[in-house]
């Protein structure tokens, strides 16, 4: 039996837009995380004790998580760019 469905057409414009937006979002995540880190460093200047240590740990975790998210967004953007090129 012959396949009567047409082949899937790659959305070149949409794929490129998605890759660009993913990369842009990664940049924004990095910028936001950096700003929050800077504010936390300023807040911790005169903050000591158990709550200061807990806050510092939470900020470190947040910055690391943001870095992972940004890297994943850039990886996805690169993946879309690869698919765009192969299509």
Tab-separated table of N, CA, C and O in Angstrom, residues 8-67:
chain	number	residue	atom	x	y	z
A	8	UNK	N	6.691	15.534	5.802
A	8	UNK	CA	6.647	16.683	6.706
A	8	UNK	C	7.616	17.742	6.195
A	8	UNK	O	8.772	17.446	5.881
A	9	UNK	N	7.132	18.967	6.114
A	9	UNK	CA	7.964	20.079	5.668
A	9	UNK	C	8.557	20.777	6.893
A	9	UNK	O	7.832	21.106	7.832
A	10	UNK	N	9.845	20.984	6.858
A	10	UNK	CA	10.513	21.661	7.974
A	10	UNK	C	10.158	23.142	7.942
A	10	UNK	O	10.186	23.789	6.891
A	11	UNK	N	9.810	23.694	9.083
A	11	UNK	CA	9.480	25.111	9.206
A	11	UNK	C	10.782	25.890	9.411
A	11	UNK	O	11.247	26.073	10.533
A	12	UNK	N	11.377	26.333	8.304
A	12	UNK	CA	12.666	27.014	8.378
A	12	UNK	C	12.579	28.303	9.191
A	12	UNK	O	13.423	28.558	10.055
A	13	UNK	N	11.566	29.121	8.915
A	13	UNK	CA	11.430	30.385	9.648
A	13	UNK	C	11.165	30.144	11.134
A	13	UNK	O	11.781	30.776	11.992
A	14	UNK	N	10.258	29.215	11.422
A	14	UNK	CA	9.929	28.914	12.812
A	14	UNK	C	11.090	28.294	13.568
A	14	UNK	O	11.338	28.617	14.726
A	15	UNK	N	11.829	27.400	12.901
A	15	UNK	CA	12.991	26.774	13.542
A	15	UNK	C	14.074	27.781	13.868
A	15	UNK	O	14.670	27.755	14.948
A	16	UNK	N	14.316	28.691	12.924
A	16	UNK	CA	15.326	29.725	13.154
A	16	UNK	C	14.892	30.672	14.270
A	16	UNK	O	15.690	31.040	15.139
A	17	UNK	N	13.602	31.024	14.254
A	17	UNK	CA	13.086	31.906	15.305
A	17	UNK	C	13.195	31.232	16.675
A	17	UNK	O	13.585	31.862	17.655
A	18	UNK	N	12.854	29.954	16.738
A	18	UNK	CA	12.945	29.228	18.002
A	18	UNK	C	14.380	29.163	18.510
A	18	UNK	O	14.646	29.363	19.704
A	19	UNK	N	15.321	28.893	17.616
A	19	UNK	CA	16.735	28.846	18.016
A	19	UNK	C	17.189	30.199	18.551
A	19	UNK	O	17.857	30.283	19.586
A	20	UNK	N	16.818	31.253	17.862
A	20	UNK	CA	17.219	32.602	18.307
A	20	UNK	C	16.594	32.961	19.642
A	20	UNK	O	17.257	33.532	20.512
A	21	UNK	N	15.309	32.651	19.803
A	21	UNK	CA	14.639	32.957	21.068
A	21	UNK	C	15.210	32.132	22.220
A	21	UNK	O	15.331	32.637	23.341
A	22	UNK	N	15.564	30.895	21.950
A	22	UNK	CA	16.174	30.065	22.995
A	22	UNK	C	17.504	30.656	23.438
A	22	UNK	O	17.799	30.726	24.635
A	23	UNK	N	18.310	31.078	22.469
A	23	UNK	CA	19.611	31.672	22.805
A	23	UNK	C	19.417	32.987	23.553
A	23	UNK	O	20.103	33.255	24.544
A	24	UNK	N	18.458	33.804	23.096
A	24	UNK	CA	18.180	35.073	23.759
A	24	UNK	C	17.700	34.848	25.193
A	24	UNK	O	18.115	35.560	26.115
A	25	UNK	N	16.854	33.864	25.390
A	25	UNK	CA	16.371	33.552	26.733
A	25	UNK	C	17.516	33.095	27.632
A	25	UNK	O	17.578	33.464	28.807
A	26	UNK	N	18.443	32.319	27.083
A	26	UNK	CA	19.619	31.896	27.855
A	26	UNK	C	20.431	33.114	28.292
A	26	UNK	O	20.884	33.182	29.443
A	27	UNK	N	20.600	34.077	27.395
A	27	UNK	CA	21.313	35.310	27.753
A	27	UNK	C	20.591	36.052	28.874
A	27	UNK	O	21.229	36.568	29.806
A	28	UNK	N	19.261	36.098	28.786
A	28	UNK	CA	18.483	36.780	29.818
A	28	UNK	C	18.573	36.062	31.165
A	28	UNK	O	18.639	36.705	32.213
A	29	UNK	N	18.567	34.739	31.141
A	29	UNK	CA	18.713	33.966	32.382
A	29	UNK	C	20.081	34.260	33.009
A	29	UNK	O	20.176	34.475	34.218
A	30	UNK	N	21.128	34.273	32.187
A	30	UNK	CA	22.468	34.591	32.700
A	30	UNK	C	22.518	35.992	33.303
A	30	UNK	O	23.098	36.200	34.374
A	31	UNK	N	21.909	36.949	32.617
A	31	UNK	CA	21.905	38.336	33.102
A	31	UNK	C	21.148	38.449	34.420
A	31	UNK	O	21.625	39.081	35.371
A	32	UNK	N	19.990	37.813	34.482
A	32	UNK	CA	19.192	37.843	35.702
A	32	UNK	C	19.938	37.186	36.863
A	32	UNK	O	19.997	37.740	37.970
A	33	UNK	N	20.526	36.023	36.618
A	33	UNK	CA	21.252	35.318	37.679
A	33	UNK	C	22.447	36.130	38.156
A	33	UNK	O	22.718	36.192	39.366
A	34	UNK	N	23.142	36.763	37.222
A	34	UNK	CA	24.289	37.594	37.608
A	34	UNK	C	23.869	38.785	38.460
A	34	UNK	O	24.526	39.119	39.455
A	35	UNK	N	22.756	39.415	38.088
A	35	UNK	CA	22.257	40.541	38.874
A	35	UNK	C	21.826	40.121	40.264
A	35	UNK	O	22.109	40.807	41.251
A	36	UNK	N	21.143	38.986	40.336
A	36	UNK	CA	20.715	38.490	41.652
A	36	UNK	C	21.918	38.100	42.511
A	36	UNK	O	21.931	38.331	43.712
A	37	UNK	N	22.937	37.521	41.870
A	37	UNK	CA	24.157	37.162	42.612
A	37	UNK	C	24.819	38.417	43.170
A	37	UNK	O	25.224	38.457	44.340
A	38	UNK	N	24.914	39.459	42.341
A	38	UNK	CA	25.530	40.706	42.799
A	38	UNK	C	24.764	41.321	43.966
A	38	UNK	O	25.365	41.814	44.921
A	39	UNK	N	23.444	41.303	43.885
A	39	UNK	CA	22.628	41.818	44.981
A	39	UNK	C	22.808	40.981	46.249
A	39	UNK	O	22.857	41.525	47.353
A	40	UNK	N	22.918	39.674	46.091
A	40	UNK	CA	23.116	38.795	47.247
A	40	UNK	C	24.472	39.052	47.901
A	40	UNK	O	24.576	39.070	49.132
A	41	UNK	N	25.496	39.257	47.074
A	41	UNK	CA	26.824	39.554	47.626
A	41	UNK	C	26.770	40.842	48.439
A	41	UNK	O	27.322	40.926	49.539
A	42	UNK	N	26.074	41.849	47.906
A	42	UNK	CA	25.937	43.107	48.642
A	42	UNK	C	25.162	42.898	49.940
A	42	UNK	O	25.521	43.455	50.985
A	43	UNK	N	24.122	42.071	49.906
A	43	UNK	CA	23.327	41.814	51.109
A	43	UNK	C	24.135	41.064	52.159
A	43	UNK	O	23.948	41.270	53.361
A	44	UNK	N	25.046	40.204	51.705
A	44	UNK	CA	25.814	39.381	52.639
A	44	UNK	C	27.034	40.098	53.217
A	44	UNK	O	27.709	39.544	54.077
A	45	UNK	N	27.282	41.312	52.771
A	45	UNK	CA	28.459	42.047	53.251
A	45	UNK	C	28.467	42.159	54.773
A	45	UNK	O	29.485	41.912	55.418
A	46	UNK	N	27.343	42.520	55.345
A	46	UNK	CA	27.266	42.681	56.803
A	46	UNK	C	26.366	41.635	57.457
A	46	UNK	O	25.940	41.803	58.592
A	47	UNK	N	26.078	40.577	56.749
A	47	UNK	CA	25.161	39.556	57.247
A	47	UNK	C	25.967	38.318	57.608
A	47	UNK	O	26.588	37.700	56.760
A	48	UNK	N	25.937	37.959	58.875
A	48	UNK	CA	26.666	36.771	59.313
A	48	UNK	C	25.730	35.894	60.128
A	48	UNK	O	24.609	36.272	60.428
A	49	UNK	N	26.202	34.738	60.460
A	49	UNK	CA	25.391	33.829	61.262
A	49	UNK	C	24.711	32.774	60.406
A	49	UNK	O	24.914	32.689	59.195
A	50	UNK	N	23.894	31.979	61.074
A	50	UNK	CA	23.262	30.829	60.421
A	50	UNK	C	22.365	31.250	59.260
A	50	UNK	O	22.367	30.619	58.203
A	51	UNK	N	21.594	32.322	59.429
A	51	UNK	CA	20.691	32.741	58.354
A	51	UNK	C	21.468	33.286	57.164
A	51	UNK	O	21.070	33.082	56.010
A	52	UNK	N	22.554	33.954	57.432
A	52	UNK	CA	23.404	34.419	56.342
A	52	UNK	C	24.001	33.260	55.561
A	52	UNK	O	24.057	33.288	54.323
A	53	UNK	N	24.425	32.232	56.274
A	53	UNK	CA	24.978	31.047	55.620
A	53	UNK	C	23.904	30.332	54.791
A	53	UNK	O	24.168	29.897	53.661
A	54	UNK	N	22.702	30.217	55.338
A	54	UNK	CA	21.606	29.584	54.593
A	54	UNK	C	21.271	30.380	53.337
A	54	UNK	O	21.049	29.806	52.269
A	55	UNK	N	21.246	31.683	53.473
A	55	UNK	CA	20.966	32.539	52.329
A	55	UNK	C	22.040	32.379	51.261
A	55	UNK	O	21.737	32.255	50.068
A	56	UNK	N	23.289	32.356	51.683
A	56	UNK	CA	24.396	32.198	50.737
A	56	UNK	C	24.299	30.864	49.992
A	56	UNK	O	24.532	30.803	48.778
A	57	UNK	N	23.939	29.812	50.708
A	57	UNK	CA	23.785	28.502	50.066
A	57	UNK	C	22.642	28.519	49.053
A	57	UNK	O	22.758	27.950	47.959
A	58	UNK	N	21.530	29.161	49.412
A	58	UNK	CA	20.396	29.237	48.484
A	58	UNK	C	20.761	30.039	47.237
A	58	UNK	O	20.385	29.670	46.125
A	59	UNK	N	21.494	31.115	47.424
A	59	UNK	CA	21.905	31.938	46.280
A	59	UNK	C	22.855	31.149	45.386
A	59	UNK	O	22.717	31.167	44.155
A	60	UNK	N	23.815	30.449	45.991
A	60	UNK	CA	24.734	29.626	45.194
A	60	UNK	C	23.966	28.579	44.388
A	60	UNK	O	24.245	28.368	43.203
A	61	UNK	N	22.985	27.937	45.016
A	61	UNK	CA	22.182	26.937	44.326
A	61	UNK	C	21.396	27.577	43.181
A	61	UNK	O	21.314	27.021	42.079
A	62	UNK	N	20.840	28.736	43.427
A	62	UNK	CA	20.069	29.436	42.396
A	62	UNK	C	20.943	29.802	41.206
A	62	UNK	O	20.543	29.615	40.047
A	63	UNK	N	22.131	30.305	41.462
A	63	UNK	CA	23.033	30.697	40.384
A	63	UNK	C	23.478	29.468	39.576
A	63	UNK	O	23.527	29.510	38.339
A	64	UNK	N	23.777	28.377	40.265
A	64	UNK	CA	24.164	27.148	39.559
A	64	UNK	C	23.013	26.597	38.726
A	64	UNK	O	23.208	26.166	37.586
A	65	UNK	N	21.815	26.631	39.277
A	65	UNK	CA	20.649	26.148	38.540
A	65	UNK	C	20.392	27.018	37.317
A	65	UNK	O	20.100	26.505	36.230
A	66	UNK	N	20.502	28.317	37.471
A	66	UNK	CA	20.317	29.227	36.338
A	66	UNK	C	21.354	28.958	35.256
A	66	UNK	O	21.039	29.000	34.060
A	67	UNK	N	22.567	28.662	35.654
A	67	UNK	CA	23.620	28.344	34.692
A	67	UNK	C	23.283	27.081	33.906
A	67	UNK	O	23.483	27.019	32.684
